[in-house]
Amino acid sequence: MIRNALAETALTLAIVFVVVALVLVPLAMTQADPVGVVTTFLFGPFKSIRHIGNIIELATPSMFCGLAVALILRAGMFNLGVEGAFFLGGLGTVAAALILPLPGPWLAPAALLAGAVIGSSVCVVPGVLRARYGASELVSSLMLNFAALFIGLYVLNVWLRDPAAGAMVSFKIPADARLPRLIEGTRIHIGVLLALAACGLGALYLFRTAGGFESRIAGANPSFAAHLGLDVARIGLRAQILGGLIAAFGGGIEMLGLYQRFSWQALPGNGWTGVTVAILARDHPALVIPAALFLGWLQVGGDLVARNFDIPNEAVGLMQALLLVTVTAAALTRNPRLLRAFGARSPGAAR
Amino acid sequence: MIRFEHVSKTYPNGTVALSDVGFSVAAGTIHAICGENGAGKSTLMKILSGLELPSAGSISINGEPVRPDSPRAAAALGIGMVHQHFSLIGSLTVTENILLGQEPRRGPFVDRAKARARVLDLAARYSLDVDPDAKLATLSVAAQQKVEILKALSRDTRILILDEPTAVLSPPETEELFRRLVALRESGLTILFISHKLKEVRALAQQVTTLRAGRVSGDAPMSAISDDEIARLVMGEAGTSAIVRPEPQSAEARITVRGLTLRARDANDRLDAIDLAIRPGEILGIAGVDGSGQRGLVKVLTGACQPDAGMIAWDGKSVAGANTGALRRRGLAHLPADRFRDGGSRRLTLTENALAGAHRNYRFGPLLKPRAMIETTRGIIDRFAVRCPGPLAPLGALSGGNAQKIIAAREFGSNPRFLIVDQPTRGIDVAAANFIQDQIVALARSGCAVLLLSADLDELLRLSTRIVVLYAGRIVASLPNDPELTPARLGPFMLGLEVAA
């Protein structure tokens, strides 16, 4: 099993290098220092502790959202509400941190819990509509994101807004509620450990518990689940609730870890990234971790190139998009011949 | 006309499906290919129809070497295939299915009138009547098969391949199909016919080729070979099982059904005042032409849907409103007719497929015990002689018959009190079929009440204690299975020509 996973990783890396060579090299040739462009993109993110920190802090919310989407996809559901859940989870957490009269050490956990419950509603409502009435969760969750956004902004404007601040932002998050930093010189906070733990627990749940197994059965073949007497609607709803809680919790972590005030004026996009991460990770909670780090690396490398060279941000975006397409293309990454070339054994033959 | 020479196929995972296969098929004949599951019949036909490429060897048609690398290329060579699992789309109409990919066009649009006319013309030419406007999903399996055959014939086909065509048909439908096939042969078509059933091969074919473990084990004109010889060539040993009719072990019915009625649009589901009683230790056989209400009966008895009227009782107590989960907890097991749609998942591993449902017995605190699950699965693999790479292989890596064994093992292993088996031996080889039938009988002997639905009358007559015949959702006959009961006696009931309560 491990051997095959490694072969897939190696193949994916090879694809990354081919794409970088195809897009970045011609672009770099237009510059005075073509080698510098390529090395900055590829290795720049690892050159300073601050940039490594950037990768990890970008990867933290992606892990939460990716895990949420992976658990939902595995149960055969779909939900774009993770975006709204992440947003509302952040707002709910900040609101709770501002309002709850709790002593220092209790404030952050209580606020995160409150935020997770509030934020998960964006996933739970479409889940219930699906389980009860068979409404397409794709449409309802997509639409509900905007409801969540504008309700959130209303709450921010009316109840949480600090009149002393110039913009529409909340009061300052109490220092007691902020998450401790882990490494000097970076903004890496304790949330990354929670994200790693969440992914580990997610894998354990999915592959080693009865509930996770049932959810995989329902996701793999709903008729089979029904034949076994499993309640497919309930399993789907359970996955939606779980995914919503995780995504919203991720939003809260993001706020308490990196922000001084709640300042999002639009959907932050981490939920969409989560969908990408889950697809990259092939819905495997443990693989969510490298997938999120990979996306973080792409982002930081792209930023560095755009900042230091005369290459527009759009070109970097183009390359990131192309990388995502090729890395997720099953025709490439599932190709048995390519996989064997990278050392995989035939399916099932390992045992 | 068709000549296979030294054809071999080795799959990327190392499975040798065919080795050094060589024989030829004469033009204008029906040529049967017999073999066990996994003997390589389907692989050979996939190679001929362009779905797979041979690893070695060559095929020639009329002396010209050919190498079809796609179904389209095979179609251009005049080869059409009717798959055992139909390659049709339920939400499209008959016309759309038959002409999929070759629709007549007018400008950028599909010319519907012309398409319809072409299908009617095709149907008339081969006298296979179908309703060109019906939605495929509303048709019975036999009608869907006609559509599949027409689809295979729609491109100037000279060679027609049929993979286990009778597996899904009732006896009258089978006879109907055979008449059509003979007519097709007389019109000049060459037909390759894959079957497990010797009787059918005998009735239809002029020449038979037997495959065993990927090699040709025999090739002879039908007139020069006996059934026993074919069976020996296929299985390596002669084997027929004796008739068994387990006796009920109690006068009290375990399952009682009274006035069961299900109103549905689809004739497959429609039930009209069904009364049944199944005692422990008894195998109640259900006979009937496909689409006589069997599907509805299974749905209601398994809790997949609730009846419009009537009641079901277990041990005299009504189970109204119970869903599948509740019935399974009472001791229901169900081997569904469509094993792959309802009975398992190709993506999950053998272990997961074999123990789904029973998995809650393998818990340690909140966690499952993977080692114990794998060990149990190894036991099943040994006991059921499942040919597979190992307990962690995905179900999709197994041949159809071996995958079906895993699914059957799961249902039989749940220690059921009421077992519903729907077409238990459809599409599996003789040895595996005998094994599965033995398992069903053993369960009945241990006191399980068994409901057996089968399109194979021999199977019904061999296993059942009593046989009930369904016609148009009603019970038209309920007969003790004594030696006087024969397929000929059941036929008129199945066709609704006779009624005996």
PDB file of C-alpha atoms in Angstrom, chain A residues 1 73-74 204-211 213-214 216-231 238 283 336 340 346-351, chain B residues 12-14 324-325 328 334-336 340-345 347-348 352-353 355-357 359-360 363 366-368 370 373-374 378 389-390 392-394 410-411:
ATOM      1  CA  MET A   1       0.000   0.000   0.000  1.00  0.00           C
ATOM      2  CA  LEU A  73     -17.234  13.467  -0.624  1.00  0.00           C
ATOM      3  CA  ARG A  74     -16.455  10.050   0.833  1.00  0.00           C
ATOM      4  CA  LEU A 204      -8.894   7.022  11.771  1.00  0.00           C
ATOM      5  CA  TYR A 205     -12.619   7.731  11.657  1.00  0.00           C
ATOM      6  CA  LEU A 206     -12.963   6.949   7.973  1.00  0.00           C
ATOM      7  CA  PHE A 207     -10.914   3.760   7.832  1.00  0.00           C
ATOM      8  CA  ARG A 208     -11.052   2.315  11.317  1.00  0.00           C
ATOM      9  CA  THR A 209     -14.496   2.990  12.760  1.00  0.00           C
ATOM     10  CA  ALA A 210     -17.867   1.473  11.987  1.00  0.00           C
ATOM     11  CA  GLY A 211     -19.362   4.901  11.298  1.00  0.00           C
ATOM     12  CA  PHE A 213     -16.919   2.453   7.104  1.00  0.00           C
ATOM     13  CA  GLU A 214     -20.654   2.914   6.724  1.00  0.00           C
ATOM     14  CA  ARG A 216     -17.636   4.906   2.748  1.00  0.00           C
ATOM     15  CA  ILE A 217     -20.143   2.181   1.786  1.00  0.00           C
ATOM     16  CA  ALA A 218     -22.840   4.794   1.212  1.00  0.00           C
ATOM     17  CA  GLY A 219     -20.420   6.872  -0.798  1.00  0.00           C
ATOM     18  CA  ALA A 220     -19.139   3.981  -2.894  1.00  0.00           C
ATOM     19  CA  ASN A 221     -22.555   2.579  -3.753  1.00  0.00           C
ATOM     20  CA  PRO A 222     -25.784   3.935  -2.224  1.00  0.00           C
ATOM     21  CA  SER A 223     -27.832   0.956  -3.480  1.00  0.00           C
ATOM     22  CA  PHE A 224     -25.437  -1.365  -1.692  1.00  0.00           C
ATOM     23  CA  ALA A 225     -25.823   0.636   1.513  1.00  0.00           C
ATOM     24  CA  ALA A 226     -29.605   0.475   1.199  1.00  0.00           C
ATOM     25  CA  HIS A 227     -29.393  -3.270   0.556  1.00  0.00           C
ATOM     26  CA  LEU A 228     -27.473  -3.655   3.819  1.00  0.00           C
ATOM     27  CA  GLY A 229     -30.168  -1.713   5.637  1.00  0.00           C
ATOM     28  CA  LEU A 230     -28.030   1.330   6.285  1.00  0.00           C
ATOM     29  CA  ASP A 231     -29.862   4.652   6.483  1.00  0.00           C
ATOM     30  CA  ARG A 238     -23.875  12.925   9.511  1.00  0.00           C
ATOM     31  CA  ASP A 283     -10.563  12.279  -0.491  1.00  0.00           C
ATOM     32  CA  PRO A 336      -1.191   2.133 -14.533  1.00  0.00           C
ATOM     33  CA  ARG A 340       4.447   1.195 -12.640  1.00  0.00           C
ATOM     34  CA  SER A 346      -0.426  -4.017  -9.428  1.00  0.00           C
ATOM     35  CA  PRO A 347      -3.563  -3.420  -7.343  1.00  0.00           C
ATOM     36  CA  GLY A 348      -4.079  -5.911  -4.564  1.00  0.00           C
ATOM     37  CA  ALA A 349      -0.923  -7.844  -5.326  1.00  0.00           C
ATOM     38  CA  ALA A 350       0.857  -6.303  -2.365  1.00  0.00           C
ATOM     39  CA  ARG A 351      -0.757  -8.708   0.113  1.00  0.00           C
TER      40      ARG A 351
ATOM     41  CA  PRO B  12      -1.125  -5.627 -16.261  1.00  0.00           C
ATOM     42  CA  ASN B  13      -1.677  -7.124 -12.812  1.00  0.00           C
ATOM     43  CA  GLY B  14      -0.152 -10.399 -14.006  1.00  0.00           C
ATOM     44  CA  THR B 324     -34.400  -3.062   5.668  1.00  0.00           C
ATOM     45  CA  GLY B 325     -32.232  -2.394   8.710  1.00  0.00           C
ATOM     46  CA  ARG B 328     -31.940  -7.532   8.842  1.00  0.00           C
ATOM     47  CA  HIS B 334     -30.911 -11.217   0.770  1.00  0.00           C
ATOM     48  CA  LEU B 335     -28.834 -12.170  -2.240  1.00  0.00           C
ATOM     49  CA  PRO B 336     -30.004  -9.604  -4.796  1.00  0.00           C
ATOM     50  CA  PHE B 340     -23.080  -5.481  -8.533  1.00  0.00           C
ATOM     51  CA  ARG B 341     -25.680  -2.758  -8.314  1.00  0.00           C
ATOM     52  CA  ASP B 342     -27.092  -3.731  -4.927  1.00  0.00           C
ATOM     53  CA  GLY B 343     -24.887  -6.415  -3.502  1.00  0.00           C
ATOM     54  CA  GLY B 344     -21.461  -4.865  -3.327  1.00  0.00           C
ATOM     55  CA  SER B 345     -19.094  -2.173  -4.409  1.00  0.00           C
ATOM     56  CA  ARG B 347     -14.287   0.030  -5.285  1.00  0.00           C
ATOM     57  CA  LEU B 348     -14.272  -1.429  -1.796  1.00  0.00           C
ATOM     58  CA  GLU B 352     -15.047  -4.660   3.161  1.00  0.00           C
ATOM     59  CA  ASN B 353     -17.527  -6.274   0.788  1.00  0.00           C
ATOM     60  CA  LEU B 355     -18.109  -8.090   6.072  1.00  0.00           C
ATOM     61  CA  ALA B 356     -20.231  -5.028   5.345  1.00  0.00           C
ATOM     62  CA  GLY B 357     -23.250  -5.249   7.598  1.00  0.00           C
ATOM     63  CA  HIS B 359     -18.737  -5.094  10.578  1.00  0.00           C
ATOM     64  CA  ARG B 360     -20.215  -3.969  13.877  1.00  0.00           C
ATOM     65  CA  ARG B 363     -15.344  -3.593  17.064  1.00  0.00           C
ATOM     66  CA  PRO B 366     -14.821   2.688  18.894  1.00  0.00           C
ATOM     67  CA  LEU B 367     -12.461   1.090  16.403  1.00  0.00           C
ATOM     68  CA  LEU B 368     -12.814  -1.782  13.969  1.00  0.00           C
ATOM     69  CA  PRO B 370      -8.888  -4.885  10.664  1.00  0.00           C
ATOM     70  CA  MET B 373     -11.768  -8.834   9.530  1.00  0.00           C
ATOM     71  CA  ILE B 374      -9.023  -9.842   7.136  1.00  0.00           C
ATOM     72  CA  ARG B 378      -9.312 -15.277   4.241  1.00  0.00           C
ATOM     73  CA  PRO B 389      -5.179 -11.623  -5.434  1.00  0.00           C
ATOM     74  CA  GLY B 390      -5.917 -11.326  -1.707  1.00  0.00           C
ATOM     75  CA  LEU B 392      -7.389  -6.408   0.315  1.00  0.00           C
ATOM     76  CA  ALA B 393      -7.893  -6.420  -3.449  1.00  0.00           C
ATOM     77  CA  PRO B 394     -10.811  -4.339  -4.665  1.00  0.00           C
ATOM     78  CA  ARG B 410     -21.614 -12.395   3.098  1.00  0.00           C
ATOM     79  CA  GLU B 411     -25.348 -13.033   2.916  1.00  0.00           C
TER      80      GLU B 411
END
